[in-house]
Amino acid sequence: LPDALPISLYLDTDTFVVDEMVGVFELLDHYDLALAQAPAYRGLEDPEVPAAFPEFNCGVVAWRSGERVAAFLRSWEQTYRAWLVEDVLPGLDGGAHPTRTEIGDQPAFRRCAWQHGMRVATLPPEYNLRLGIPTTVVDRVRLLHGHTKKYETYAKRYNSEIVPRTYPQERLARRLGRRAYARLRRTLG
C-alpha cells in the first residue's frame, strides 16, 4: 500500500531467522503490535494490570509506525528507565523485583501496553521459539531465540517434519539428567 505507514521488526541479537516472516507483517493490518508471550518468565504482580493480561517477550517485536505507537514506545522507554533506578513492583517471596535486570523491559512493556490500550497480536511459538524452554509447535519454526552456536542444526531438526512436536524433547531431559538438563537450558537462554 503506497500510503501505508512504515513497519518495523525488532530482533534481539540472539535470534536466528529460519524462514520467511511475512505473516507477522500481515498482523499489523489489524493490530498495533505483534510479539510472543514470555514463555518462562511472566505473571509478575502489577496492581495496575489485570493478571489475565500476559507478559510479552520483547526479543521479537513488530509494529506499524504511527502516533499511537510512538506514544506507547516513548512511555515504555520512560517507564523502563525509571524502573532501572527504583523498584516499583514487589518481587517474588519478598525479594527485589527483577525490573532492574536485563528482563526488566518486559514488566514495563506490559504495563505500558495495558495503559495505552495497545492491540497486541500474540505470535505463536513458531515465530519466537525460545531455545531450552519447553514449547510445542505445530507448523514450521520461523525464528529461533536463545544463545547458541548451533542455530542451523536446531532449525533443521525442528523443521525436519511438520507435525505437533515439543522441544526440548523429554527423552533428552531424561538422558541428560536433571542437573545437566538445567545447565543446558541456562546455556541456551
mmCIF file with all atom_site columns, N, CA and C in Angstrom, residues 77-145:
data_model
loop_
_atom_site.group_PDB
_atom_site.id
_atom_site.type_symbol
_atom_site.label_atom_id
_atom_site.label_alt_id
_atom_site.label_comp_id
_atom_site.label_asym_id
_atom_site.label_entity_id
_atom_site.label_seq_id
_atom_site.pdbx_PDB_ins_code
_atom_site.Cartn_x
_atom_site.Cartn_y
_atom_site.Cartn_z
_atom_site.occupancy
_atom_site.B_iso_or_equiv
_atom_site.pdbx_formal_charge
_atom_site.auth_seq_id
_atom_site.auth_comp_id
_atom_site.auth_asym_id
_atom_site.auth_atom_id
_atom_site.pdbx_PDB_model_num
ATOM 1   N N  . GLU A 1 77  ? 9.831  3.368   27.109 1.00 0.00 ? 77  GLU A N  1
ATOM 2   C CA . GLU A 1 77  ? 11.218 3.746   27.389 1.00 0.00 ? 77  GLU A CA 1
ATOM 3   C C  . GLU A 1 77  ? 11.325 4.505   28.714 1.00 0.00 ? 77  GLU A C  1
ATOM 4   N N  . GLN A 1 78  ? 10.446 5.478   28.928 1.00 0.00 ? 78  GLN A N  1
ATOM 5   C CA . GLN A 1 78  ? 10.483 6.262   30.156 1.00 0.00 ? 78  GLN A CA 1
ATOM 6   C C  . GLN A 1 78  ? 10.231 5.378   31.390 1.00 0.00 ? 78  GLN A C  1
ATOM 7   N N  . THR A 1 79  ? 9.259  4.501   31.277 1.00 0.00 ? 79  THR A N  1
ATOM 8   C CA . THR A 1 79  ? 8.939  3.611   32.397 1.00 0.00 ? 79  THR A CA 1
ATOM 9   C C  . THR A 1 79  ? 10.106 2.679   32.685 1.00 0.00 ? 79  THR A C  1
ATOM 10  N N  . TYR A 1 80  ? 10.659 2.090   31.652 1.00 0.00 ? 80  TYR A N  1
ATOM 11  C CA . TYR A 1 80  ? 11.786 1.169   31.823 1.00 0.00 ? 80  TYR A CA 1
ATOM 12  C C  . TYR A 1 80  ? 12.973 1.888   32.472 1.00 0.00 ? 80  TYR A C  1
ATOM 13  N N  . ARG A 1 81  ? 13.295 3.067   31.988 1.00 0.00 ? 81  ARG A N  1
ATOM 14  C CA . ARG A 1 81  ? 14.418 3.821   32.563 1.00 0.00 ? 81  ARG A CA 1
ATOM 15  C C  . ARG A 1 81  ? 14.165 4.153   34.031 1.00 0.00 ? 81  ARG A C  1
ATOM 16  N N  . ALA A 1 82  ? 12.952 4.543   34.356 1.00 0.00 ? 82  ALA A N  1
ATOM 17  C CA . ALA A 1 82  ? 12.611 4.861   35.751 1.00 0.00 ? 82  ALA A CA 1
ATOM 18  C C  . ALA A 1 82  ? 12.714 3.611   36.622 1.00 0.00 ? 82  ALA A C  1
ATOM 19  N N  . TRP A 1 83  ? 12.264 2.492   36.107 1.00 0.00 ? 83  TRP A N  1
ATOM 20  C CA . TRP A 1 83  ? 12.276 1.248   36.885 1.00 0.00 ? 83  TRP A CA 1
ATOM 21  C C  . TRP A 1 83  ? 13.687 0.693   37.061 1.00 0.00 ? 83  TRP A C  1
ATOM 22  N N  . LEU A 1 84  ? 14.630 1.090   36.210 1.00 0.00 ? 84  LEU A N  1
ATOM 23  C CA . LEU A 1 84  ? 16.018 0.669   36.401 1.00 0.00 ? 84  LEU A CA 1
ATOM 24  C C  . LEU A 1 84  ? 16.608 1.301   37.658 1.00 0.00 ? 84  LEU A C  1
ATOM 25  N N  . VAL A 1 85  ? 16.082 2.444   38.039 1.00 0.00 ? 85  VAL A N  1
ATOM 26  C CA . VAL A 1 85  ? 16.583 3.199   39.180 1.00 0.00 ? 85  VAL A CA 1
ATOM 27  C C  . VAL A 1 85  ? 15.831 2.849   40.462 1.00 0.00 ? 85  VAL A C  1
ATOM 28  N N  . GLU A 1 86  ? 14.537 2.598   40.353 1.00 0.00 ? 86  GLU A N  1
ATOM 29  C CA . GLU A 1 86  ? 13.707 2.415   41.537 1.00 0.00 ? 86  GLU A CA 1
ATOM 30  C C  . GLU A 1 86  ? 12.823 1.179   41.383 1.00 0.00 ? 86  GLU A C  1
ATOM 31  N N  . ASP A 1 87  ? 12.825 0.297   42.383 1.00 0.00 ? 87  ASP A N  1
ATOM 32  C CA . ASP A 1 87  ? 11.915 -0.849  42.380 1.00 0.00 ? 87  ASP A CA 1
ATOM 33  C C  . ASP A 1 87  ? 10.503 -0.355  42.635 1.00 0.00 ? 87  ASP A C  1
ATOM 34  N N  . VAL A 1 88  ? 9.599  -0.641  41.725 1.00 0.00 ? 88  VAL A N  1
ATOM 35  C CA . VAL A 1 88  ? 8.222  -0.186  41.890 1.00 0.00 ? 88  VAL A CA 1
ATOM 36  C C  . VAL A 1 88  ? 7.247  -1.342  42.074 1.00 0.00 ? 88  VAL A C  1
ATOM 37  N N  . LEU A 1 89  ? 7.680  -2.558  41.749 1.00 0.00 ? 89  LEU A N  1
ATOM 38  C CA . LEU A 1 89  ? 6.822  -3.732  41.886 1.00 0.00 ? 89  LEU A CA 1
ATOM 39  C C  . LEU A 1 89  ? 7.408  -4.664  42.929 1.00 0.00 ? 89  LEU A C  1
ATOM 40  N N  . PRO A 1 90  ? 6.552  -5.388  43.654 1.00 0.00 ? 90  PRO A N  1
ATOM 41  C CA . PRO A 1 90  ? 7.081  -6.341  44.638 1.00 0.00 ? 90  PRO A CA 1
ATOM 42  C C  . PRO A 1 90  ? 7.728  -7.526  43.939 1.00 0.00 ? 90  PRO A C  1
ATOM 43  N N  . GLY A 1 91  ? 8.798  -8.038  44.512 1.00 0.00 ? 91  GLY A N  1
ATOM 44  C CA . GLY A 1 91  ? 9.443  -9.229  43.984 1.00 0.00 ? 91  GLY A CA 1
ATOM 45  C C  . GLY A 1 91  ? 8.791  -10.487 44.534 1.00 0.00 ? 91  GLY A C  1
ATOM 46  N N  . LEU A 1 92  ? 9.172  -11.610 43.998 1.00 0.00 ? 92  LEU A N  1
ATOM 47  C CA . LEU A 1 92  ? 8.650  -12.875 44.477 1.00 0.00 ? 92  LEU A CA 1
ATOM 48  C C  . LEU A 1 92  ? 9.201  -13.173 45.863 1.00 0.00 ? 92  LEU A C  1
ATOM 49  N N  . ASP A 1 93  ? 8.363  -13.680 46.729 1.00 0.00 ? 93  ASP A N  1
ATOM 50  C CA . ASP A 1 93  ? 8.760  -14.061 48.097 1.00 0.00 ? 93  ASP A CA 1
ATOM 51  C C  . ASP A 1 93  ? 9.435  -12.921 48.854 1.00 0.00 ? 93  ASP A C  1
ATOM 52  N N  . GLY A 1 94  ? 8.996  -11.692 48.599 1.00 0.00 ? 94  GLY A N  1
ATOM 53  C CA . GLY A 1 94  ? 9.523  -10.540 49.337 1.00 0.00 ? 94  GLY A CA 1
ATOM 54  C C  . GLY A 1 94  ? 10.866 -10.035 48.857 1.00 0.00 ? 94  GLY A C  1
ATOM 55  N N  . GLY A 1 95  ? 11.456 -10.677 47.847 1.00 0.00 ? 95  GLY A N  1
ATOM 56  C CA . GLY A 1 95  ? 12.755 -10.238 47.331 1.00 0.00 ? 95  GLY A CA 1
ATOM 57  C C  . GLY A 1 95  ? 12.605 -9.046  46.406 1.00 0.00 ? 95  GLY A C  1
ATOM 58  N N  . ALA A 1 96  ? 13.727 -8.616  45.888 1.00 0.00 ? 96  ALA A N  1
ATOM 59  C CA . ALA A 1 96  ? 13.720 -7.484  44.957 1.00 0.00 ? 96  ALA A CA 1
ATOM 60  C C  . ALA A 1 96  ? 13.049 -7.911  43.651 1.00 0.00 ? 96  ALA A C  1
ATOM 61  N N  . HIS A 1 97  ? 12.406 -6.972  43.002 1.00 0.00 ? 97  HIS A N  1
ATOM 62  C CA . HIS A 1 97  ? 11.755 -7.237  41.726 1.00 0.00 ? 97  HIS A CA 1
ATOM 63  C C  . HIS A 1 97  ? 12.797 -7.159  40.607 1.00 0.00 ? 97  HIS A C  1
ATOM 64  N N  . PRO A 1 98  ? 12.700 -8.034  39.612 1.00 0.00 ? 98  PRO A N  1
ATOM 65  C CA . PRO A 1 98  ? 13.730 -8.051  38.559 1.00 0.00 ? 98  PRO A CA 1
ATOM 66  C C  . PRO A 1 98  ? 13.589 -6.953  37.515 1.00 0.00 ? 98  PRO A C  1
ATOM 67  N N  . THR A 1 99  ? 12.900 -5.865  37.811 1.00 0.00 ? 99  THR A N  1
ATOM 68  C CA . THR A 1 99  ? 12.814 -4.779  36.841 1.00 0.00 ? 99  THR A CA 1
ATOM 69  C C  . THR A 1 99  ? 14.175 -4.131  36.617 1.00 0.00 ? 99  THR A C  1
ATOM 70  N N  . ARG A 1 100 ? 15.112 -4.376  37.510 1.00 0.00 ? 100 ARG A N  1
ATOM 71  C CA . ARG A 1 100 ? 16.437 -3.769  37.376 1.00 0.00 ? 100 ARG A CA 1
ATOM 72  C C  . ARG A 1 100 ? 17.431 -4.722  36.726 1.00 0.00 ? 100 ARG A C  1
ATOM 73  N N  . THR A 1 101 ? 16.933 -5.704  35.993 1.00 0.00 ? 101 THR A N  1
ATOM 74  C CA . THR A 1 101 ? 17.787 -6.670  35.301 1.00 0.00 ? 101 THR A CA 1
ATOM 75  C C  . THR A 1 101 ? 17.545 -6.580  33.802 1.00 0.00 ? 101 THR A C  1
ATOM 76  N N  . GLU A 1 102 ? 18.213 -7.452  33.056 1.00 0.00 ? 102 GLU A N  1
ATOM 77  C CA . GLU A 1 102 ? 18.065 -7.450  31.599 1.00 0.00 ? 102 GLU A CA 1
ATOM 78  C C  . GLU A 1 102 ? 16.652 -7.807  31.163 1.00 0.00 ? 102 GLU A C  1
ATOM 79  N N  . ILE A 1 103 ? 15.865 -8.445  32.018 1.00 0.00 ? 103 ILE A N  1
ATOM 80  C CA . ILE A 1 103 ? 14.481 -8.764  31.641 1.00 0.00 ? 103 ILE A CA 1
ATOM 81  C C  . ILE A 1 103 ? 13.507 -7.713  32.143 1.00 0.00 ? 103 ILE A C  1
ATOM 82  N N  . GLY A 1 104 ? 13.999 -6.655  32.711 1.00 0.00 ? 104 GLY A N  1
ATOM 83  C CA . GLY A 1 104 ? 13.138 -5.620  33.267 1.00 0.00 ? 104 GLY A CA 1
ATOM 84  C C  . GLY A 1 104 ? 12.327 -4.864  32.234 1.00 0.00 ? 104 GLY A C  1
ATOM 85  N N  . ASP A 1 105 ? 12.672 -4.984  30.958 1.00 0.00 ? 105 ASP A N  1
ATOM 86  C CA . ASP A 1 105 ? 11.894 -4.305  29.925 1.00 0.00 ? 105 ASP A CA 1
ATOM 87  C C  . ASP A 1 105 ? 10.510 -4.923  29.766 1.00 0.00 ? 105 ASP A C  1
ATOM 88  N N  . GLN A 1 106 ? 10.371 -6.200  30.105 1.00 0.00 ? 106 GLN A N  1
ATOM 89  C CA . GLN A 1 106 ? 9.094  -6.885  29.891 1.00 0.00 ? 106 GLN A CA 1
ATOM 90  C C  . GLN A 1 106 ? 7.989  -6.413  30.831 1.00 0.00 ? 106 GLN A C  1
ATOM 91  N N  . PRO A 1 107 ? 8.230  -6.286  32.144 1.00 0.00 ? 107 PRO A N  1
ATOM 92  C CA . PRO A 1 107 ? 7.166  -5.749  33.006 1.00 0.00 ? 107 PRO A CA 1
ATOM 93  C C  . PRO A 1 107 ? 6.769  -4.315  32.620 1.00 0.00 ? 107 PRO A C  1
ATOM 94  N N  . ALA A 1 108 ? 7.734  -3.501  32.227 1.00 0.00 ? 108 ALA A N  1
ATOM 95  C CA . ALA A 1 108 ? 7.430  -2.130  31.808 1.00 0.00 ? 108 ALA A CA 1
ATOM 96  C C  . ALA A 1 108 ? 6.614  -2.145  30.515 1.00 0.00 ? 108 ALA A C  1
ATOM 97  N N  . PHE A 1 109 ? 6.979  -3.023  29.591 1.00 0.00 ? 109 PHE A N  1
ATOM 98  C CA . PHE A 1 109 ? 6.228  -3.156  28.342 1.00 0.00 ? 109 PHE A CA 1
ATOM 99  C C  . PHE A 1 109 ? 4.780  -3.534  28.639 1.00 0.00 ? 109 PHE A C  1
ATOM 100 N N  . ARG A 1 110 ? 4.603  -4.509  29.511 1.00 0.00 ? 110 ARG A N  1
ATOM 101 C CA . ARG A 1 110 ? 3.265  -4.993  29.864 1.00 0.00 ? 110 ARG A CA 1
ATOM 102 C C  . ARG A 1 110 ? 2.411  -3.855  30.424 1.00 0.00 ? 110 ARG A C  1
ATOM 103 N N  . ARG A 1 111 ? 2.958  -3.133  31.388 1.00 0.00 ? 111 ARG A N  1
ATOM 104 C CA . ARG A 1 111 ? 2.184  -2.047  31.990 1.00 0.00 ? 111 ARG A CA 1
ATOM 105 C C  . ARG A 1 111 ? 1.824  -0.988  30.951 1.00 0.00 ? 111 ARG A C  1
ATOM 106 N N  . CYS A 1 112 ? 2.789  -0.569  30.158 1.00 0.00 ? 112 CYS A N  1
ATOM 107 C CA . CYS A 1 112 ? 2.532  0.496   29.187 1.00 0.00 ? 112 CYS A CA 1
ATOM 108 C C  . CYS A 1 112 ? 1.581  0.038   28.083 1.00 0.00 ? 112 CYS A C  1
ATOM 109 N N  . ALA A 1 113 ? 1.706  -1.203  27.634 1.00 0.00 ? 113 ALA A N  1
ATOM 110 C CA . ALA A 1 113 ? 0.772  -1.725  26.619 1.00 0.00 ? 113 ALA A CA 1
ATOM 111 C C  . ALA A 1 113 ? -0.647 -1.702  27.162 1.00 0.00 ? 113 ALA A C  1
ATOM 112 N N  . TRP A 1 114 ? -0.812 -2.057  28.435 1.00 0.00 ? 114 TRP A N  1
ATOM 113 C CA . TRP A 1 114 ? -2.136 -2.028  29.052 1.00 0.00 ? 114 TRP A CA 1
ATOM 114 C C  . TRP A 1 114 ? -2.640 -0.588  29.183 1.00 0.00 ? 114 TRP A C  1
ATOM 115 N N  . GLN A 1 115 ? -1.802 0.291   29.705 1.00 0.00 ? 115 GLN A N  1
ATOM 116 C CA . GLN A 1 115 ? -2.214 1.682   29.915 1.00 0.00 ? 115 GLN A CA 1
ATOM 117 C C  . GLN A 1 115 ? -2.584 2.390   28.612 1.00 0.00 ? 115 GLN A C  1
ATOM 118 N N  . HIS A 1 116 ? -1.891 2.056   27.541 1.00 0.00 ? 116 HIS A N  1
ATOM 119 C CA . HIS A 1 116 ? -2.140 2.713   26.252 1.00 0.00 ? 116 HIS A CA 1
ATOM 120 C C  . HIS A 1 116 ? -3.201 1.989   25.429 1.00 0.00 ? 116 HIS A C  1
ATOM 121 N N  . GLY A 1 117 ? -3.722 0.885   25.947 1.00 0.00 ? 117 GLY A N  1
ATOM 122 C CA . GLY A 1 117 ? -4.753 0.151   25.216 1.00 0.00 ? 117 GLY A CA 1
ATOM 123 C C  . GLY A 1 117 ? -4.266 -0.396  23.892 1.00 0.00 ? 117 GLY A C  1
ATOM 124 N N  . MET A 1 118 ? -3.007 -0.850  23.870 1.00 0.00 ? 118 MET A N  1
ATOM 125 C CA . MET A 1 118 ? -2.438 -1.351  22.620 1.00 0.00 ? 118 MET A CA 1
ATOM 126 C C  . MET A 1 118 ? -3.115 -2.660  22.218 1.00 0.00 ? 118 MET A C  1
ATOM 127 N N  . ARG A 1 119 ? -3.385 -2.765  20.937 1.00 0.00 ? 119 ARG A N  1
ATOM 128 C CA . ARG A 1 119 ? -3.931 -4.010  20.380 1.00 0.00 ? 119 ARG A CA 1
ATOM 129 C C  . ARG A 1 119 ? -2.732 -4.893  20.037 1.00 0.00 ? 119 ARG A C  1
ATOM 130 N N  . VAL A 1 120 ? -2.570 -5.979  20.808 1.00 0.00 ? 120 VAL A N  1
ATOM 131 C CA . VAL A 1 120 ? -1.390 -6.831  20.677 1.00 0.00 ? 120 VAL A CA 1
ATOM 132 C C  . VAL A 1 120 ? -1.785 -8.173  20.059 1.00 0.00 ? 120 VAL A C  1
ATOM 133 N N  . ALA A 1 121 ? -1.179 -8.501  18.935 1.00 0.00 ? 121 ALA A N  1
ATOM 134 C CA . ALA A 1 121 ? -1.341 -9.823  18.333 1.00 0.00 ? 121 ALA A CA 1
ATOM 135 C C  . ALA A 1 121 ? -0.274 -10.721 18.955 1.00 0.00 ? 121 ALA A C  1
ATOM 136 N N  . THR A 1 122 ? -0.705 -11.839 19.508 1.00 0.00 ? 122 THR A N  1
ATOM 137 C CA . THR A 1 122 ? 0.232  -12.755 20.149 1.00 0.00 ? 122 THR A CA 1
ATOM 138 C C  . THR A 1 122 ? 0.760  -13.738 19.108 1.00 0.00 ? 122 THR A C  1
ATOM 139 N N  . LEU A 1 123 ? 2.063  -13.686 18.893 1.00 0.00 ? 123 LEU A N  1
ATOM 140 C CA . LEU A 1 123 ? 2.696  -14.594 17.933 1.00 0.00 ? 123 LEU A CA 1
ATOM 141 C C  . LEU A 1 123 ? 2.745  -16.009 18.493 1.00 0.00 ? 123 LEU A C  1
ATOM 142 N N  . PRO A 1 124 ? 2.522  -17.008 17.652 1.00 0.00 ? 124 PRO A N  1
ATOM 143 C CA . PRO A 1 124 ? 2.691  -18.383 18.111 1.00 0.00 ? 124 PRO A CA 1
ATOM 144 C C  . PRO A 1 124 ? 4.181  -18.689 18.294 1.00 0.00 ? 124 PRO A C  1
ATOM 145 N N  . PRO A 1 125 ? 4.504  -19.758 19.028 1.00 0.00 ? 125 PRO A N  1
ATOM 146 C CA . PRO A 1 125 ? 5.917  -20.040 19.315 1.00 0.00 ? 125 PRO A CA 1
ATOM 147 C C  . PRO A 1 125 ? 6.762  -20.293 18.063 1.00 0.00 ? 125 PRO A C  1
ATOM 148 N N  . GLU A 1 126 ? 6.156  -20.631 16.950 1.00 0.00 ? 126 GLU A N  1
ATOM 149 C CA . GLU A 1 126 ? 6.932  -20.830 15.720 1.00 0.00 ? 126 GLU A CA 1
ATOM 150 C C  . GLU A 1 126 ? 7.635  -19.552 15.281 1.00 0.00 ? 126 GLU A C  1
ATOM 151 N N  . TYR A 1 127 ? 7.136  -18.401 15.716 1.00 0.00 ? 127 TYR A N  1
ATOM 152 C CA . TYR A 1 127 ? 7.713  -17.113 15.335 1.00 0.00 ? 127 TYR A CA 1
ATOM 153 C C  . TYR A 1 127 ? 8.637  -16.540 16.402 1.00 0.00 ? 127 TYR A C  1
ATOM 154 N N  . ASN A 1 128 ? 8.827  -17.265 17.486 1.00 0.00 ? 128 ASN A N  1
ATOM 155 C CA . ASN A 1 128 ? 9.773  -16.844 18.535 1.00 0.00 ? 128 ASN A CA 1
ATOM 156 C C  . ASN A 1 128 ? 10.001 -18.053 19.433 1.00 0.00 ? 128 ASN A C  1
ATOM 157 N N  . LEU A 1 129 ? 10.636 -19.066 18.902 1.00 0.00 ? 129 LEU A N  1
ATOM 158 C CA . LEU A 1 129 ? 10.880 -20.291 19.662 1.00 0.00 ? 129 LEU A CA 1
ATOM 159 C C  . LEU A 1 129 ? 12.065 -20.073 20.590 1.00 0.00 ? 129 LEU A C  1
ATOM 160 N N  . ARG A 1 130 ? 11.777 -20.035 21.886 1.00 0.00 ? 130 ARG A N  1
ATOM 161 C CA . ARG A 1 130 ? 12.818 -19.824 22.898 1.00 0.00 ? 130 ARG A CA 1
ATOM 162 C C  . ARG A 1 130 ? 13.531 -21.145 23.128 1.00 0.00 ? 130 ARG A C  1
ATOM 163 N N  . LEU A 1 131 ? 14.801 -21.199 22.810 1.00 0.00 ? 131 LEU A N  1
ATOM 164 C CA . LEU A 1 131 ? 15.596 -22.412 22.960 1.00 0.00 ? 131 LEU A CA 1
ATOM 165 C C  . LEU A 1 131 ? 15.737 -22.783 24.431 1.00 0.00 ? 131 LEU A C  1
ATOM 166 N N  . GLY A 1 132 ? 15.580 -24.063 24.713 1.00 0.00 ? 132 GLY A N  1
ATOM 167 C CA . GLY A 1 132 ? 15.758 -24.564 26.064 1.00 0.00 ? 132 GLY A CA 1
ATOM 168 C C  . GLY A 1 132 ? 14.524 -24.479 26.932 1.00 0.00 ? 132 GLY A C  1
ATOM 169 N N  . ILE A 1 133 ? 13.464 -23.867 26.446 1.00 0.00 ? 133 ILE A N  1
ATOM 170 C CA . ILE A 1 133 ? 12.223 -23.752 27.213 1.00 0.00 ? 133 ILE A CA 1
ATOM 171 C C  . ILE A 1 133 ? 11.197 -24.652 26.551 1.00 0.00 ? 133 ILE A C  1
ATOM 172 N N  . PRO A 1 134 ? 10.582 -25.573 27.295 1.00 0.00 ? 134 PRO A N  1
ATOM 173 C CA . PRO A 1 134 ? 9.611  -26.489 26.683 1.00 0.00 ? 134 PRO A CA 1
ATOM 174 C C  . PRO A 1 134 ? 8.520  -25.736 25.919 1.00 0.00 ? 134 PRO A C  1
ATOM 175 N N  . THR A 1 135 ? 8.386  -26.071 24.652 1.00 0.00 ? 135 THR A N  1
ATOM 176 C CA . THR A 1 135 ? 7.447  -25.407 23.756 1.00 0.00 ? 135 THR A CA 1
ATOM 177 C C  . THR A 1 135 ? 6.908  -26.420 22.766 1.00 0.00 ? 135 THR A C  1
ATOM 178 N N  . THR A 1 136 ? 5.626  -26.327 22.470 1.00 0.00 ? 136 THR A N  1
ATOM 179 C CA . THR A 1 136 ? 5.023  -27.155 21.439 1.00 0.00 ? 136 THR A CA 1
ATOM 180 C C  . THR A 1 136 ? 4.785  -26.299 20.209 1.00 0.00 ? 136 THR A C  1
ATOM 181 N N  . VAL A 1 137 ? 5.197  -26.810 19.068 1.00 0.00 ? 137 VAL A N  1
ATOM 182 C CA . VAL A 1 137 ? 4.975  -26.139 17.790 1.00 0.00 ? 137 VAL A CA 1
ATOM 183 C C  . VAL A 1 137 ? 4.204  -27.091 16.883 1.00 0.00 ? 137 VAL A C  1
ATOM 184 N N  . VAL A 1 138 ? 3.452  -26.529 15.931 1.00 0.00 ? 138 VAL A N  1
ATOM 185 C CA . VAL A 1 138 ? 2.669  -27.357 15.013 1.00 0.00 ? 138 VAL A CA 1
ATOM 186 C C  . VAL A 1 138 ? 2.964  -27.034 13.557 1.00 0.00 ? 138 VAL A C  1
ATOM 187 N N  . ASP A 1 139 ? 3.651  -25.942 13.298 1.00 0.00 ? 139 ASP A N  1
ATOM 188 C CA . ASP A 1 139 ? 3.963  -25.510 11.941 1.00 0.00 ? 139 ASP A CA 1
ATOM 189 C C  . ASP A 1 139 ? 5.478  -25.360 11.830 1.00 0.00 ? 139 ASP A C  1
ATOM 190 N N  . ARG A 1 140 ? 5.941  -24.848 10.696 1.00 0.00 ? 140 ARG A N  1
ATOM 191 C CA . ARG A 1 140 ? 7.375  -24.597 10.530 1.00 0.00 ? 140 ARG A CA 1
ATOM 192 C C  . ARG A 1 140 ? 7.840  -23.563 11.548 1.00 0.00 ? 140 ARG A C  1
ATOM 193 N N  . VAL A 1 141 ? 8.976  -23.817 12.160 1.00 0.00 ? 141 VAL A N  1
ATOM 194 C CA . VAL A 1 141 ? 9.594  -22.839 13.048 1.00 0.00 ? 141 VAL A CA 1
ATOM 195 C C  . VAL A 1 141 ? 10.197 -21.764 12.155 1.00 0.00 ? 141 VAL A C  1
ATOM 196 N N  . ARG A 1 142 ? 9.860  -20.511 12.443 1.00 0.00 ? 142 ARG A N  1
ATOM 197 C CA . ARG A 1 142 ? 10.306 -19.381 11.636 1.00 0.00 ? 142 ARG A CA 1
ATOM 198 C C  . ARG A 1 142 ? 11.492 -18.653 12.249 1.00 0.00 ? 142 ARG A C  1
ATOM 199 N N  . LEU A 1 143 ? 11.568 -18.662 13.587 1.00 0.00 ? 143 LEU A N  1
ATOM 200 C CA . LEU A 1 143 ? 12.616 -17.902 14.253 1.00 0.00 ? 143 LEU A CA 1
ATOM 201 C C  . LEU A 1 143 ? 13.009 -18.597 15.546 1.00 0.00 ? 143 LEU A C  1
ATOM 202 N N  . LEU A 1 144 ? 14.312 -18.773 15.751 1.00 0.00 ? 144 LEU A N  1
ATOM 203 C CA . LEU A 1 144 ? 14.867 -19.333 16.984 1.00 0.00 ? 144 LEU A CA 1
ATOM 204 C C  . LEU A 1 144 ? 15.402 -18.194 17.833 1.00 0.00 ? 144 LEU A C  1
ATOM 205 N N  . HIS A 1 145 ? 15.255 -18.330 19.152 1.00 0.00 ? 145 HIS A N  1
ATOM 206 C CA . HIS A 1 145 ? 15.663 -17.244 20.047 1.00 0.00 ? 145 HIS A CA 1
ATOM 207 C C  . HIS A 1 145 ? 16.364 -17.843 21.261 1.00 0.00 ? 145 HIS A C  1
#
